XYZ file of C-alpha atoms in Angstrom:
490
model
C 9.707 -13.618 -16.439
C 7.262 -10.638 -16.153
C 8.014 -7.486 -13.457
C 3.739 -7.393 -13.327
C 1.494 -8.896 -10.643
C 0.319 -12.233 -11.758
C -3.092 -10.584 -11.141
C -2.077 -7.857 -13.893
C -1.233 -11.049 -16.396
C -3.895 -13.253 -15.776
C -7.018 -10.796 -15.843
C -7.940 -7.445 -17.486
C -11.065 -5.098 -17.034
C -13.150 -3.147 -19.243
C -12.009 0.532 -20.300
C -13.410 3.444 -18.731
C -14.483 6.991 -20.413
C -12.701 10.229 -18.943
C -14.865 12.932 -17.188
C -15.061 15.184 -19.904
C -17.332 17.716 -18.652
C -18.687 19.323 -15.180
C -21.194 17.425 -13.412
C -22.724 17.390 -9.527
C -23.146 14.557 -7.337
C -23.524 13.356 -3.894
C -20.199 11.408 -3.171
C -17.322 11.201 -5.709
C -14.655 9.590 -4.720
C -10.898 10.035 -5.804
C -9.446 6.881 -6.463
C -10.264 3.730 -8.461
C -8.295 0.971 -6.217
C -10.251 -1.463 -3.466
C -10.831 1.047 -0.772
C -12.595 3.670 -3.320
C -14.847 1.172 -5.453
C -15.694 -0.970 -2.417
C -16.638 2.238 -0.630
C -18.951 3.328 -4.326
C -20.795 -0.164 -4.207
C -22.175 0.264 -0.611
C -22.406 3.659 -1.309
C -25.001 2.783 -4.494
C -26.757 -0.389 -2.281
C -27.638 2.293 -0.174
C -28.773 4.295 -2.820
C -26.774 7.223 -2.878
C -25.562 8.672 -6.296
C -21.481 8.861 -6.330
C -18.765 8.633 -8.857
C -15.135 7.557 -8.953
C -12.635 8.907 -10.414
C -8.894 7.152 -11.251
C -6.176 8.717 -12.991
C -4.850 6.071 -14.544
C -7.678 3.009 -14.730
C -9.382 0.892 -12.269
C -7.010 -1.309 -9.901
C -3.691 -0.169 -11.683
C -2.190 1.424 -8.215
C -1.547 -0.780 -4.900
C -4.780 -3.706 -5.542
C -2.708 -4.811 -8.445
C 0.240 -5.543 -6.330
C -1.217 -6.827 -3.135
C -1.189 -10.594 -2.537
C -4.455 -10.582 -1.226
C -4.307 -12.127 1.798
C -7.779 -11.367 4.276
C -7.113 -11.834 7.273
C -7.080 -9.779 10.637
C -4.082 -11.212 12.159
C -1.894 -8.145 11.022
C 1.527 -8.900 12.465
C 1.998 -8.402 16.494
C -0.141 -6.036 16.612
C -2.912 -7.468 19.028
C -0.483 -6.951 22.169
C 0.209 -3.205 20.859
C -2.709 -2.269 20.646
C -4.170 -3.550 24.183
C -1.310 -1.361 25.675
C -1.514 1.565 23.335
C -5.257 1.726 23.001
C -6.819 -0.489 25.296
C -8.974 -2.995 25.697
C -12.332 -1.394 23.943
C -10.637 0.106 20.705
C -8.545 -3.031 20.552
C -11.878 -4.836 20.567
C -12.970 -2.160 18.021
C -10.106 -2.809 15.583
C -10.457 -6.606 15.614
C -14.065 -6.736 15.220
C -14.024 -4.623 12.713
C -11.316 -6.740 10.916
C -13.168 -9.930 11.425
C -16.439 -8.213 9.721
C -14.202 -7.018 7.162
C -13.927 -10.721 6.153
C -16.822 -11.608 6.447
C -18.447 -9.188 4.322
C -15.824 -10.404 1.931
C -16.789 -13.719 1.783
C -20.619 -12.992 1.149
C -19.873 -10.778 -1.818
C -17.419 -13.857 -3.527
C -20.102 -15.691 -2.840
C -23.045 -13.701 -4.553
C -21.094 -12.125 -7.335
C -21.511 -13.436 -10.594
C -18.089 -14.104 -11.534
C -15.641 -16.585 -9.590
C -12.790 -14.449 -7.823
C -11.451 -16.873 -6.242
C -12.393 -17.078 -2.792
C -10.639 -19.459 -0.590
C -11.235 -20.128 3.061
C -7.627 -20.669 4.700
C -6.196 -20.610 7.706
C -3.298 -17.152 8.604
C -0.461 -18.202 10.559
C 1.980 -15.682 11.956
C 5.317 -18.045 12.333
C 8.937 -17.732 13.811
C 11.850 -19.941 13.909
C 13.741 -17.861 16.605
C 11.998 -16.481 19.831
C 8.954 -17.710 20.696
C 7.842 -15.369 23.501
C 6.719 -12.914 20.937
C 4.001 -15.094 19.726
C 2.541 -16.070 23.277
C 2.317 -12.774 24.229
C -0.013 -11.854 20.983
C -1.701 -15.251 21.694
C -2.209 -14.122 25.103
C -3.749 -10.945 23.175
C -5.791 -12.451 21.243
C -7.467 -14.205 23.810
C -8.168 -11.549 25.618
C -10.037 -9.570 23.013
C -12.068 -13.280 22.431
C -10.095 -14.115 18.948
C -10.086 -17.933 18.723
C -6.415 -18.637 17.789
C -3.947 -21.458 18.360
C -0.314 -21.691 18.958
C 1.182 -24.632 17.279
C 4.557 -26.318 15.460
C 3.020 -28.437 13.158
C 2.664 -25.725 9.260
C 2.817 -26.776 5.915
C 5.808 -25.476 5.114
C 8.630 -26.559 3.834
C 10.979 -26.248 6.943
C 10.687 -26.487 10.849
C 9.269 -23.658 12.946
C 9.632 -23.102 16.721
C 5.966 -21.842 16.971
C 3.246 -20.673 14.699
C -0.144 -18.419 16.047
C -3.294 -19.924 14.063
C -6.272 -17.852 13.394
C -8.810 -19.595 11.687
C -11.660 -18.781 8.832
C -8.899 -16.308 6.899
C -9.235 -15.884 3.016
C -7.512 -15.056 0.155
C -9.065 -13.914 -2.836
C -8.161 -12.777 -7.023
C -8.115 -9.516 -6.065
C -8.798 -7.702 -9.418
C -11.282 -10.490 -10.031
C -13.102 -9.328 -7.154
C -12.390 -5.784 -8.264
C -13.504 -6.101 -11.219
C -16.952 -7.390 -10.452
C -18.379 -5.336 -7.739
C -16.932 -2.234 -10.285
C -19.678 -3.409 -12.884
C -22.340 -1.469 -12.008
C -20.522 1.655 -10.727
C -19.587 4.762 -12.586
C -15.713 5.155 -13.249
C -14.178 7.769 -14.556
C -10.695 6.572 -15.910
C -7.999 8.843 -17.032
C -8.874 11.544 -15.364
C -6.691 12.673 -12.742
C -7.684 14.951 -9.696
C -5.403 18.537 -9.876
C -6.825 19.761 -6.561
C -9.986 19.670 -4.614
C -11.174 23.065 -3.498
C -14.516 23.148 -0.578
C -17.045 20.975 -2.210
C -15.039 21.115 -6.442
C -12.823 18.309 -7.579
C -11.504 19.833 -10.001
C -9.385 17.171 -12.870
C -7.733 17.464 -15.933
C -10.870 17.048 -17.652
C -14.003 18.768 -16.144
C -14.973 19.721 -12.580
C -16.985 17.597 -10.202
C -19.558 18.957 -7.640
C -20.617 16.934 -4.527
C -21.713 17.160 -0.975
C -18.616 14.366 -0.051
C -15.461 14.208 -0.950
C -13.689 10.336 -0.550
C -9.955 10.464 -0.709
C -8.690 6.900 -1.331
C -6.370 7.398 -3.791
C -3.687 5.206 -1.118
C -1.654 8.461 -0.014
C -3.965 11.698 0.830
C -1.922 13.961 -1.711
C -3.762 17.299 -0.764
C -1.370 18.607 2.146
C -3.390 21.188 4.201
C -5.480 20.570 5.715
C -4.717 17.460 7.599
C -1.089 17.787 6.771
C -1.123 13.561 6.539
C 2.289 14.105 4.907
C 3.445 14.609 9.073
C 1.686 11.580 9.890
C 2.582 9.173 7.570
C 5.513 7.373 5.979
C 6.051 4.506 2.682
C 7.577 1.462 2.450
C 8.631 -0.621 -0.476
C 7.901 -5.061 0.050
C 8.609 -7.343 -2.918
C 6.812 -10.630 -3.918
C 8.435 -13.412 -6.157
C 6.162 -15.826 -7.833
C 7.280 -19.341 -8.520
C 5.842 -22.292 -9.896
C 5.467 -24.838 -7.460
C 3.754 -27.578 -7.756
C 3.294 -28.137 -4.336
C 0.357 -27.458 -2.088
C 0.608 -24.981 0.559
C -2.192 -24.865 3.036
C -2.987 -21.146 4.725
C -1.310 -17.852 4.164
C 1.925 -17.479 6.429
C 3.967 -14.534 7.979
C 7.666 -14.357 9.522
C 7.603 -12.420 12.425
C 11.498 -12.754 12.473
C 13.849 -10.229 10.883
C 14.582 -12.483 7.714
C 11.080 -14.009 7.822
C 8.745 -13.904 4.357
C 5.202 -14.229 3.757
C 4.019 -16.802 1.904
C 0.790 -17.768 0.198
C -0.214 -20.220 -3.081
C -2.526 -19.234 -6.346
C -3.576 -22.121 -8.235
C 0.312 -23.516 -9.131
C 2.117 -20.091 -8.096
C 3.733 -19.513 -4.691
C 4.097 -16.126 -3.712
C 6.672 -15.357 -1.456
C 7.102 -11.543 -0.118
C 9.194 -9.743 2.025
C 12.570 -7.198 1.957
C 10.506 -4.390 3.657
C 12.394 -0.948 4.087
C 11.422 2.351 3.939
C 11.252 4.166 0.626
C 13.994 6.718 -0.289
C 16.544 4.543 1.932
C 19.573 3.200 0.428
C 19.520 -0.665 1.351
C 22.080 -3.136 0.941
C 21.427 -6.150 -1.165
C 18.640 -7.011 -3.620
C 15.710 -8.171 -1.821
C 14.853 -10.143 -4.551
C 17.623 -11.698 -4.725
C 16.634 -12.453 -1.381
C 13.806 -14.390 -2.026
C 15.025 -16.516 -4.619
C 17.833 -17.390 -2.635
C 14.459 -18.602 -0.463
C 12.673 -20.447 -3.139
C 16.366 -22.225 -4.427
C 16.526 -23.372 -0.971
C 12.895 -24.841 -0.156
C 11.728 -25.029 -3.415
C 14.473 -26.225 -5.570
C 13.878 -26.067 -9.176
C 10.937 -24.147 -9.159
C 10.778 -21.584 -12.090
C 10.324 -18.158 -11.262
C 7.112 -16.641 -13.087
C 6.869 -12.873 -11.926
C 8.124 -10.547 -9.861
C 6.791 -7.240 -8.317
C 6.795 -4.224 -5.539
C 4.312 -2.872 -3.664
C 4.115 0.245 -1.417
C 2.221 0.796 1.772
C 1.752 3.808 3.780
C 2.345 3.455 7.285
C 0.799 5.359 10.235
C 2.619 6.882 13.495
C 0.792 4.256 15.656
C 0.314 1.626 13.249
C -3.507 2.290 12.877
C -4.911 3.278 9.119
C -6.554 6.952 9.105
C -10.552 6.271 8.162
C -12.883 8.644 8.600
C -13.309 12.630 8.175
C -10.116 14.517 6.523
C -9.905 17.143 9.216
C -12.165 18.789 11.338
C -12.382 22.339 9.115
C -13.340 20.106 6.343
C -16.024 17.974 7.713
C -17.020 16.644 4.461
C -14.503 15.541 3.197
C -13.442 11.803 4.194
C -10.074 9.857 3.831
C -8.562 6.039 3.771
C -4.746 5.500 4.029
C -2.143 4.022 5.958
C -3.453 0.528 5.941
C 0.161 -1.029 6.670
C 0.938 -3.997 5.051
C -3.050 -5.087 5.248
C -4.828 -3.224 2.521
C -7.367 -5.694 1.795
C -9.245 -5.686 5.095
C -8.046 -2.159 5.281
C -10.037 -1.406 2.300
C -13.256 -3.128 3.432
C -12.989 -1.544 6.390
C -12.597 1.880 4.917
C -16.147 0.927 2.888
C -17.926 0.079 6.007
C -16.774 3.454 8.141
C -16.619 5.753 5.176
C -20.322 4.458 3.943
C -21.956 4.984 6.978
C -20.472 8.087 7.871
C -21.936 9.609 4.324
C -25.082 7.760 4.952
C -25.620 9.321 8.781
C -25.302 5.931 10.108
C -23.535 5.405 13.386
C -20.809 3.488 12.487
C -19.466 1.051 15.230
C -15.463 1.409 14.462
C -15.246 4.726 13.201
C -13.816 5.652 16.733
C -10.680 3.945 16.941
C -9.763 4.773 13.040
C -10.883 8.444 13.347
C -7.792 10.239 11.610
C -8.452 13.407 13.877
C -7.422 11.049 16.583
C -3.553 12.002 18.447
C -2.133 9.919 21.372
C 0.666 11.080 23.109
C 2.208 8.446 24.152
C 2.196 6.063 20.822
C 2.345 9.059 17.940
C 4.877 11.914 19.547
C 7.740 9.170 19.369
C 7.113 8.434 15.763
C 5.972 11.855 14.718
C 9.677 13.508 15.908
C 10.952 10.878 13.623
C 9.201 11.242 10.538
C 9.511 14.906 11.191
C 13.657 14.072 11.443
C 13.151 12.326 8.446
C 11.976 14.790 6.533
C 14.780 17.606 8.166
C 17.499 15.411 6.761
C 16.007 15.398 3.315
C 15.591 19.276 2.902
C 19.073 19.123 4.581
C 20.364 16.763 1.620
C 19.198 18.732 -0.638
C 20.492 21.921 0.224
C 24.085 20.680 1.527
C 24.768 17.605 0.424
C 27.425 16.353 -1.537
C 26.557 14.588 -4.924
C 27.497 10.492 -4.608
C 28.742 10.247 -8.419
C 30.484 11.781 -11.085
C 29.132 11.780 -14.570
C 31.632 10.127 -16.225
C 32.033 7.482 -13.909
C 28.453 6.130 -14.414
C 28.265 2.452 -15.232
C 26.040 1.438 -18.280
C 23.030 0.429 -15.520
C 23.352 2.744 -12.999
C 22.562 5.722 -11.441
C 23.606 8.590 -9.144
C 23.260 12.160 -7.799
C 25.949 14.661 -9.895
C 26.455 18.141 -9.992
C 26.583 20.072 -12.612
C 27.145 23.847 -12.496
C 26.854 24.065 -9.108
C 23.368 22.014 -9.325
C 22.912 18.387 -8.542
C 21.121 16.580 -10.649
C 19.672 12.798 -10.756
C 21.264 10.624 -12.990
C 21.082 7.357 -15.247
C 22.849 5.943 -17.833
C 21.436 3.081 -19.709
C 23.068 -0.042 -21.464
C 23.644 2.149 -24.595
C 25.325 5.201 -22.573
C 22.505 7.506 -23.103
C 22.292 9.633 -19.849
C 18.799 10.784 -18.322
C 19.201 13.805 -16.184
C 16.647 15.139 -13.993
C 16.160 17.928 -11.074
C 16.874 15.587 -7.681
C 14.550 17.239 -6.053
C 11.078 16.039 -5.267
C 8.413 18.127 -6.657
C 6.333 17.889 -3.647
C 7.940 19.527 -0.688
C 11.974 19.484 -2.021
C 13.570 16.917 -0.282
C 16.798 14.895 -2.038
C 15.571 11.838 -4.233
C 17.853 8.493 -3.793
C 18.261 6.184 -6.704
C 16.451 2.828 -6.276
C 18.860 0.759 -7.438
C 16.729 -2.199 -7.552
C 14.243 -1.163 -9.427
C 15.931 1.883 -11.090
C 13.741 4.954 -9.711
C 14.046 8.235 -7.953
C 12.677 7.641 -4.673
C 11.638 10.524 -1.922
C 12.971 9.495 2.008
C 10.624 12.062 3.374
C 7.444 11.323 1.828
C 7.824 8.177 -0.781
C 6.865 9.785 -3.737
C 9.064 8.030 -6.522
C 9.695 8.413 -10.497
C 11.322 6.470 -13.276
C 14.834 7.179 -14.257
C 13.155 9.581 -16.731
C 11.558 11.407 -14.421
C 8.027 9.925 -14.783
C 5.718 9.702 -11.410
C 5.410 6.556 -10.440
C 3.917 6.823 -6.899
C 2.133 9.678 -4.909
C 2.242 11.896 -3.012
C 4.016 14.270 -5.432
C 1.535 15.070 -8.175
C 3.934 15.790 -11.674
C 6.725 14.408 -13.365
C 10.197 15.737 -13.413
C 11.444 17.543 -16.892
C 14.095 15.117 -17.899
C 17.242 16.117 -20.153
C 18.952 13.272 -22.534
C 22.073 13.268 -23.032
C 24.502 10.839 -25.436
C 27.894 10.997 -23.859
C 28.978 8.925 -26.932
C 28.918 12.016 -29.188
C 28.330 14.731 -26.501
C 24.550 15.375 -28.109
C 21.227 16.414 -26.872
């Protein structure tokens, strides 16, 4: 059973070259995931010179671990925004959306290589309350998407109501990746220290350019647009099974306990267990979801299994457009929710006309410079909270374990010499011991006991249990001290 995507297993692309010296250009563009290379290829149809530059290579961050579902029916969020934002930015966010699809269905079907295209039906689903779906389908109608409520799904168990919206996709997304990469420069392994005016400046040589493209998933440069305010992560798991059976459409549980569901060729992939990174949850979420497949899919072998993280905005609306306003060239794409794949196209459209001087028809209602006050000060107080109570942690709380009374398997916050430290003892009872604080603005890490990391509440930056970064916003590792308790050696 692999912990990778079964995009990761099933495909690979070709390596990159590093940056290895300075060079100018119009647009480079930090990061090498779906928003940033979609955003290069119309950038070089229109015939502007860019570059992109990954830090690790080309769809290793959030495209591997999507499950590439296309649609525009992103949860209840229709109703939302027709209060929040009314009826012309609603408009604005759906069409958008819909184009979004549609531009991905003309590239599958041009590109050379088959990624796997499929035109499906997206059903948002519930088996409790109903009322929650006919007021989005009462949205939806008012903002002239053609949907349809209905009982009748192909799957496996009875629903009180599902919300249709027709001509969906889903889509191989590193396949896709992959291809429309071909023909752009990439710089892999070379990661961004800081960008300074119009200088990237990397590990490996310094990049001039007119624009500036963050889409490297969370804007990690903190002033200006201080987007680490404005945002938080959350962690969603996806089990892959083999089926055998045929699903028809992509599906998502609006319910508490709901899961999304869609099929690859003899795989079902079934996601869900959403929570906030950093926060201490009870029970394995994937545990969860095979307790799901065992039930409706009995005897099904599980293939892979995997975790994805998504930045989430203060009024559920992703930040495209220009960084901040004393910075008007540079240009950002995060906090696509739980819908990066539209999110990313999206992103390509706005961010491509915006470098092109074209007047772009949905940069309005995704402009990150936007602030409403009655949908963001809510949410802002809270991630602001969020982030008190981390600092607060750090500096006065007490540690959870003691040393000694680690389990071969788990981990825990100790203190030793009036420090508190991160801890982990493996199955052979070495110890790793890192700093517990996050190296990007201090708060307490929590140990991930799920997937055995140091996770930041505040922000969502996260590391192995030997102190290795595994997600952003924090930008280093953490110095981590081994320790065999066995013999009491270094």
């Amino acid at each position: 059973m692999s912990e990778k995507s079964i995009w990761s297993e099933s495909v690979s692309g070709k390596m990159r070259s590093s940056l290895g010296e300075n060079i100018r250009t119009n647009t480079v563009i930090i990061g090498g995931g779906m928003a940033g290379i979609l955003t290069a290829y119309f950038l070089v149809q229109a015939g502007v010179p860019c570059v992109v530059v990954e830090a690790d290579r080309i769809g290793s961050g959030q495209t591997k671990n999507t499950t590439a579902k296309v649609t525009f029916q992103h949860g209840l969020i229709y109703e939302k925004l027709l209060q929040s934002e009314g009826l012309e930015k609603a408009k604005q966010y759906a069409r958008a959306n819909q184009e979004a699809i549609e531009r991905y269905r003309n590239l599958a079907g041009i590109l050379k290589n088959d990624v796997e295209w499929r035109d499906c039906s997206s059903y948002l689903y519930t088996r409790q309350d109903t009322k929650k779906l006919q007021r989005e389908f009462e949205a939806a109608q008012k903002l002239g998407i053609q949907a349809e409520l209905t009982e009748k799904t192909s799957l496996p168990f009875e629903v009180k109501q599902a919300l249709e919206f027709k001509r969906q996709g889903q889509i191989h997304p590193l396949k896709f990746l992959y291809s429309i990469a071909e023909n752009i420069t990439v710089y892999e392994k070379t990661k961004v220290k800081c960008v300074e005016e119009h200088v990237v400046k990397t590990d490996s040589g310094e990049i001039y350019a007119k624009h500036i493209v963050f889409a490297c998933h969370y804007p990690f440069q903190n002033r200006p647009g201080y987007y680490f305010l404005r945002m938080h992560q959350e962690r969603s798991y996806v089990l892959a099974i083999k089926s055998g059976g045929i699903l028809e459409g992509v599906y998502y549980g609006i319910d508490e306990d709901g899961v999304s569901l869609r099929q690859w060729g003899e795989y079902l992939l079934l996601g869900g267990g959403s929570h906030r990174t950093g926060k201490k949850i009870c029970g394995n979420p994937y545990e969860y979801l095979t307790h799901v497949a065992d039930e409706y899919w009995p005897g099904c072998p599980e293939a892979a299994r995997w975790s994805a993280q998504d930045c989430m905005t203060l009024d559920k609306i992703p930040y495209i457009g220009q960084y901040s306003r004393s910075r008007p060239y540079w240009y950002v794409a995060t906090g696509f929710q739980k819908w990066g794949m539209t999110g990313s196209m999206v992103s390509a459209m706005i961010l491509s006309d915006l470098i092109c001087k074209r007047k772009s028809k949905y940069a309005e209602v995704f402009s990150p410079l936007r602030f409403h006050m009655q949908t963001s000060v809510g949410p802002f107080f809270n991630e602001s909270g969020h982030a008190a109570a981390g600092l607060m942690k750090q500096a006065a709380g007490a540690p959870e374990e003691k040393l000694e009374a680690l389990r071969p398997g788990q981990g825990g916050t100790i203190e030793q010499g009036g420090r508190k430290y991160g801890a982990y003892k493996d199955e052979s009872g070495k110890v790793y011991k890192i700093s517990v604080r996050c190296p990007h603005l201090g708060c307490q890490l929590q140990w991930n006991e799920v997937e055995k990391s140091w996770d930041c509440p505040c922000h969502g930056s996260r590391f192995d249990y030997r102190g290795r970064r595994l997600n952003e916003p924090a930008q280093e590792d953490i110095g981590c001290h081994i320790l065999d308790i066995r013999t009491g050696s270094d």
